[in-house]
XYZ file of N, CA and C in Angstrom:
321
model
N 110.746 116.954 114.940
C 110.485 118.236 114.317
C 110.989 118.182 112.887
N 110.293 118.896 112.031
C 110.700 118.958 110.638
C 111.066 120.375 110.239
N 112.073 120.485 109.361
C 112.453 121.779 108.801
C 111.796 121.886 107.431
N 110.916 122.863 107.278
C 110.108 122.999 106.075
C 110.959 123.361 104.861
N 110.639 122.727 103.723
C 111.400 122.945 102.494
C 110.896 124.173 101.739
N 111.579 124.513 100.655
C 111.193 125.637 99.803
C 109.888 125.371 99.053
N 109.393 124.150 99.076
C 108.173 123.781 98.354
C 106.890 124.125 99.112
N 107.015 124.601 100.359
C 105.839 124.905 101.181
C 105.932 126.320 101.749
N 104.826 126.780 102.324
C 104.831 128.085 102.986
C 105.728 128.048 104.218
N 106.256 129.175 104.559
C 107.147 129.306 105.717
C 108.385 128.406 105.595
N 109.067 128.404 104.440
C 110.242 127.536 104.278
C 111.358 127.900 105.256
N 112.132 126.882 105.624
C 113.276 127.102 106.507
C 112.920 127.179 107.975
N 111.633 127.066 108.298
C 111.230 127.100 109.703
C 111.023 125.683 110.217
N 111.159 125.517 111.515
C 111.010 124.220 112.176
C 109.639 124.128 112.823
N 109.012 122.991 112.685
C 107.705 122.804 113.303
C 107.283 121.359 113.281
N 106.040 121.152 113.628
C 105.477 119.812 113.587
C 105.048 119.457 112.169
N 104.495 118.279 112.027
C 104.028 117.812 110.726
C 102.515 117.965 110.665
N 101.981 118.217 109.492
C 100.539 118.359 109.354
C 100.186 119.036 108.052
N 98.928 119.410 107.946
C 98.463 120.060 106.732
C 96.964 120.243 106.730
N 96.459 120.533 105.561
C 95.050 120.845 105.364
C 94.162 119.638 105.666
N 93.029 119.923 106.291
C 92.030 118.891 106.550
C 91.181 118.736 105.294
N 91.134 117.527 104.735
C 90.328 117.259 103.553
C 88.855 117.173 103.926
N 88.002 117.397 102.945
C 86.556 117.326 103.176
C 86.188 115.959 103.750
N 85.408 115.981 104.821
C 84.963 114.753 105.456
C 85.921 114.187 106.489
N 87.106 114.780 106.636
C 88.083 114.311 107.626
C 87.883 115.025 108.954
N 88.177 114.320 110.018
C 88.283 114.965 111.319
C 89.714 115.483 111.451
N 89.977 116.393 112.372
C 91.362 116.838 112.560
C 92.327 115.685 112.862
N 91.911 114.700 113.661
C 92.807 113.580 113.992
C 93.060 112.709 112.757
N 92.037 112.438 111.958
C 92.232 111.639 110.741
C 93.164 112.369 109.771
N 93.023 113.675 109.682
C 93.930 114.458 108.830
C 95.359 114.364 109.352
N 95.522 114.442 110.659
C 96.853 114.327 111.260
C 97.469 112.964 110.953
N 96.696 111.905 111.112
C 97.209 110.560 110.813
C 97.644 110.449 109.350
N 96.827 110.992 108.435
C 97.167 110.960 107.011
C 98.431 111.774 106.729
N 98.493 112.976 107.278
C 99.658 113.830 107.051
C 100.937 113.209 107.610
N 100.852 112.571 108.769
C 102.028 111.898 109.324
C 102.513 110.777 108.408
N 101.564 110.015 107.840
C 101.953 108.958 106.878
C 102.621 109.574 105.663
N 102.008 110.624 105.100
C 102.527 111.246 103.876
C 103.881 111.912 104.100
N 104.048 112.578 105.222
C 105.239 113.394 105.443
C 106.376 112.686 106.156
N 106.064 111.608 106.893
C 107.116 110.927 107.660
C 107.130 109.415 107.490
N 106.089 108.866 106.879
C 105.976 107.419 106.770
C 105.463 106.762 108.037
N 105.077 107.552 109.043
C 104.605 106.999 110.314
C 103.224 106.390 110.152
N 103.051 105.150 110.577
C 101.759 104.476 110.455
C 101.497 103.529 111.627
N 102.052 103.844 112.785
C 101.863 103.021 113.980
C 100.748 103.607 114.852
N 100.408 102.870 115.892
C 99.470 103.386 116.882
C 100.135 104.534 117.640
N 99.338 105.534 117.998
C 99.849 106.665 118.763
C 98.702 107.256 119.565
N 99.059 108.021 120.569
C 98.072 108.782 121.323
C 98.150 110.228 120.850
N 96.996 110.811 120.568
C 96.935 112.188 120.095
C 96.284 113.041 121.176
N 97.027 114.005 121.675
C 96.541 114.880 122.734
C 96.329 116.266 122.129
N 95.073 116.707 122.099
C 94.786 118.041 121.580
C 95.383 119.094 122.486
N 96.177 119.975 121.921
C 96.862 120.987 122.712
C 96.149 122.330 122.605
N 95.862 122.770 121.383
C 95.167 124.040 121.218
C 94.699 124.183 119.772
N 93.791 125.126 119.576
C 93.335 125.515 118.240
C 93.430 127.031 118.195
N 94.012 127.555 117.133
C 94.031 129.003 116.977
C 93.834 129.341 115.508
N 93.449 130.590 115.242
C 93.198 131.014 113.875
C 94.176 132.065 113.417
N 94.450 132.035 112.106
C 95.301 133.058 111.510
C 94.969 133.134 110.028
N 94.757 134.333 109.542
C 94.491 134.572 108.120
C 93.343 133.721 107.596
N 92.299 133.539 108.396
C 91.132 132.794 107.960
C 91.244 131.288 108.088
N 92.345 130.791 108.618
C 92.534 129.356 108.815
C 92.481 129.025 110.297
N 92.055 127.802 110.586
C 92.144 127.283 111.945
C 93.288 126.275 111.978
N 94.138 126.390 112.996
C 95.266 125.488 113.176
C 95.017 124.638 114.412
N 94.997 123.318 114.204
C 94.827 122.368 115.299
C 96.201 121.834 115.652
N 96.578 121.943 116.891
C 97.879 121.459 117.344
C 97.688 120.270 118.272
N 98.427 119.199 117.975
C 98.361 117.974 118.765
C 99.756 117.573 119.206
N 99.818 117.011 120.380
C 101.013 116.325 120.846
C 100.803 114.860 120.471
N 101.733 114.290 119.735
C 101.629 112.894 119.304
C 102.589 112.076 120.155
N 102.039 111.172 120.921
C 102.845 110.328 121.802
C 103.001 108.980 121.122
N 104.247 108.653 120.773
C 104.529 107.415 120.046
C 105.293 106.456 120.947
N 105.227 105.153 120.636
C 105.890 104.177 121.500
C 107.416 104.281 121.488
N 108.002 104.695 120.370
C 109.465 104.844 120.292
C 109.836 105.702 119.099
N 111.017 106.296 119.156
C 111.509 107.078 118.030
C 111.668 106.168 116.821
N 111.573 106.758 115.640
C 111.721 106.014 114.397
C 112.457 106.889 113.389
N 112.921 106.288 112.322
C 113.605 107.008 111.248
C 112.556 107.413 110.215
N 112.181 108.708 110.148
C 111.156 109.129 109.202
C 111.611 108.992 107.747
N 110.654 108.752 106.887
C 110.852 108.822 105.440
C 110.210 110.132 105.010
N 111.017 111.166 104.817
C 110.504 112.506 104.564
C 110.085 112.670 103.105
N 109.009 113.445 102.886
C 108.630 113.773 101.524
C 109.231 115.135 101.169
N 108.841 115.682 100.023
C 109.442 116.922 99.512
C 109.091 118.152 100.342
N 108.155 118.034 101.267
C 107.767 119.184 102.081
C 108.754 119.470 103.213
N 109.627 118.526 103.507
C 110.530 118.654 104.652
C 111.966 118.369 104.219
N 112.877 119.264 104.559
C 114.293 119.097 104.206
C 115.049 118.218 105.195
N 114.736 118.334 106.460
C 115.421 117.542 107.475
C 114.536 117.409 108.702
N 114.947 116.558 109.629
C 114.191 116.350 110.853
C 115.166 116.176 112.003
N 114.620 116.278 113.213
C 115.409 115.928 114.393
C 114.465 115.606 115.537
N 114.955 114.759 116.408
C 114.272 114.482 117.668
C 114.871 115.442 118.679
N 114.047 116.137 119.440
C 114.546 117.123 120.384
C 113.598 117.239 121.573
N 114.048 117.890 122.604
C 113.162 118.158 123.740
C 112.537 119.537 123.558
N 111.475 119.763 124.263
C 110.775 121.050 124.157
C 111.622 122.201 124.701
N 112.643 121.870 125.471
C 113.518 122.903 126.042
C 114.720 123.241 125.174
N 114.897 122.552 124.046
C 116.044 122.859 123.174
C 115.619 122.813 121.706
N 114.633 123.629 121.376
C 114.087 123.647 120.025
C 114.996 124.427 119.064
N 115.076 123.972 117.815
C 115.867 124.701 116.824
C 115.136 125.970 116.392
N 115.845 126.854 115.759
C 115.249 128.095 115.261
C 115.605 128.286 113.803
N 114.788 129.026 113.061
C 113.561 129.691 113.487
C 112.390 128.720 113.541
N 111.454 128.991 114.436
C 110.271 128.150 114.571
C 109.162 128.616 113.628
N 108.366 127.677 113.145
C 107.163 127.996 112.380
C 106.209 128.745 113.304
N 105.495 129.743 112.762
C 104.618 130.555 113.614
C 103.566 129.710 114.323
N 103.124 128.607 113.717
C 102.138 127.748 114.361
C 102.677 127.119 115.631
N 103.928 126.690 115.586
C 104.544 126.122 116.781
C 104.802 127.209 117.820
N 105.225 128.392 117.376
C 105.429 129.490 118.322
C 104.145 129.804 119.082
N 103.013 129.811 118.375
C 101.718 130.088 119.009
C 101.340 128.992 120.001
N 101.618 127.746 119.654
C 101.199 126.615 120.488
C 102.173 126.303 121.622
N 103.401 126.790 121.532
C 104.443 126.424 122.489
C 104.056 126.633 123.953
N 103.428 127.730 124.319
C 103.041 127.882 125.722
C 102.084 126.763 126.188
N 101.218 126.301 125.296
C 100.282 125.221 125.654
C 101.009 123.890 125.805
N 101.995 123.632 124.933
C 102.784 122.422 125.059
C 103.550 122.413 126.370
N 104.126 123.545 126.725
C 104.916 123.630 127.948
C 104.054 123.512 129.204
N 102.797 123.971 129.106
C 101.888 123.892 130.262
C 101.563 122.431 130.537
């Protein structure tokens, strides 16, 4: 999980990594790019679509990313800190996108 910095919307909240889908990208390709940009992650992973919801004219795609092992992220300016945690002990406050998706992750 990443704690969003003052340089992005919803600063100080905890959530997953991601961002805007560029023209011509699929949601998964955008996720792979955002993970590289925001964490330095560039390994093979399984992406499980959890849910899609809309807010303020945007669609938010939420994925569970299953990786082979934990790693030390290289964070960019969008994230102040990170932590590995279980779904049952999440830090607060949560980003509204994660709050919306949480019931689907738990299911």
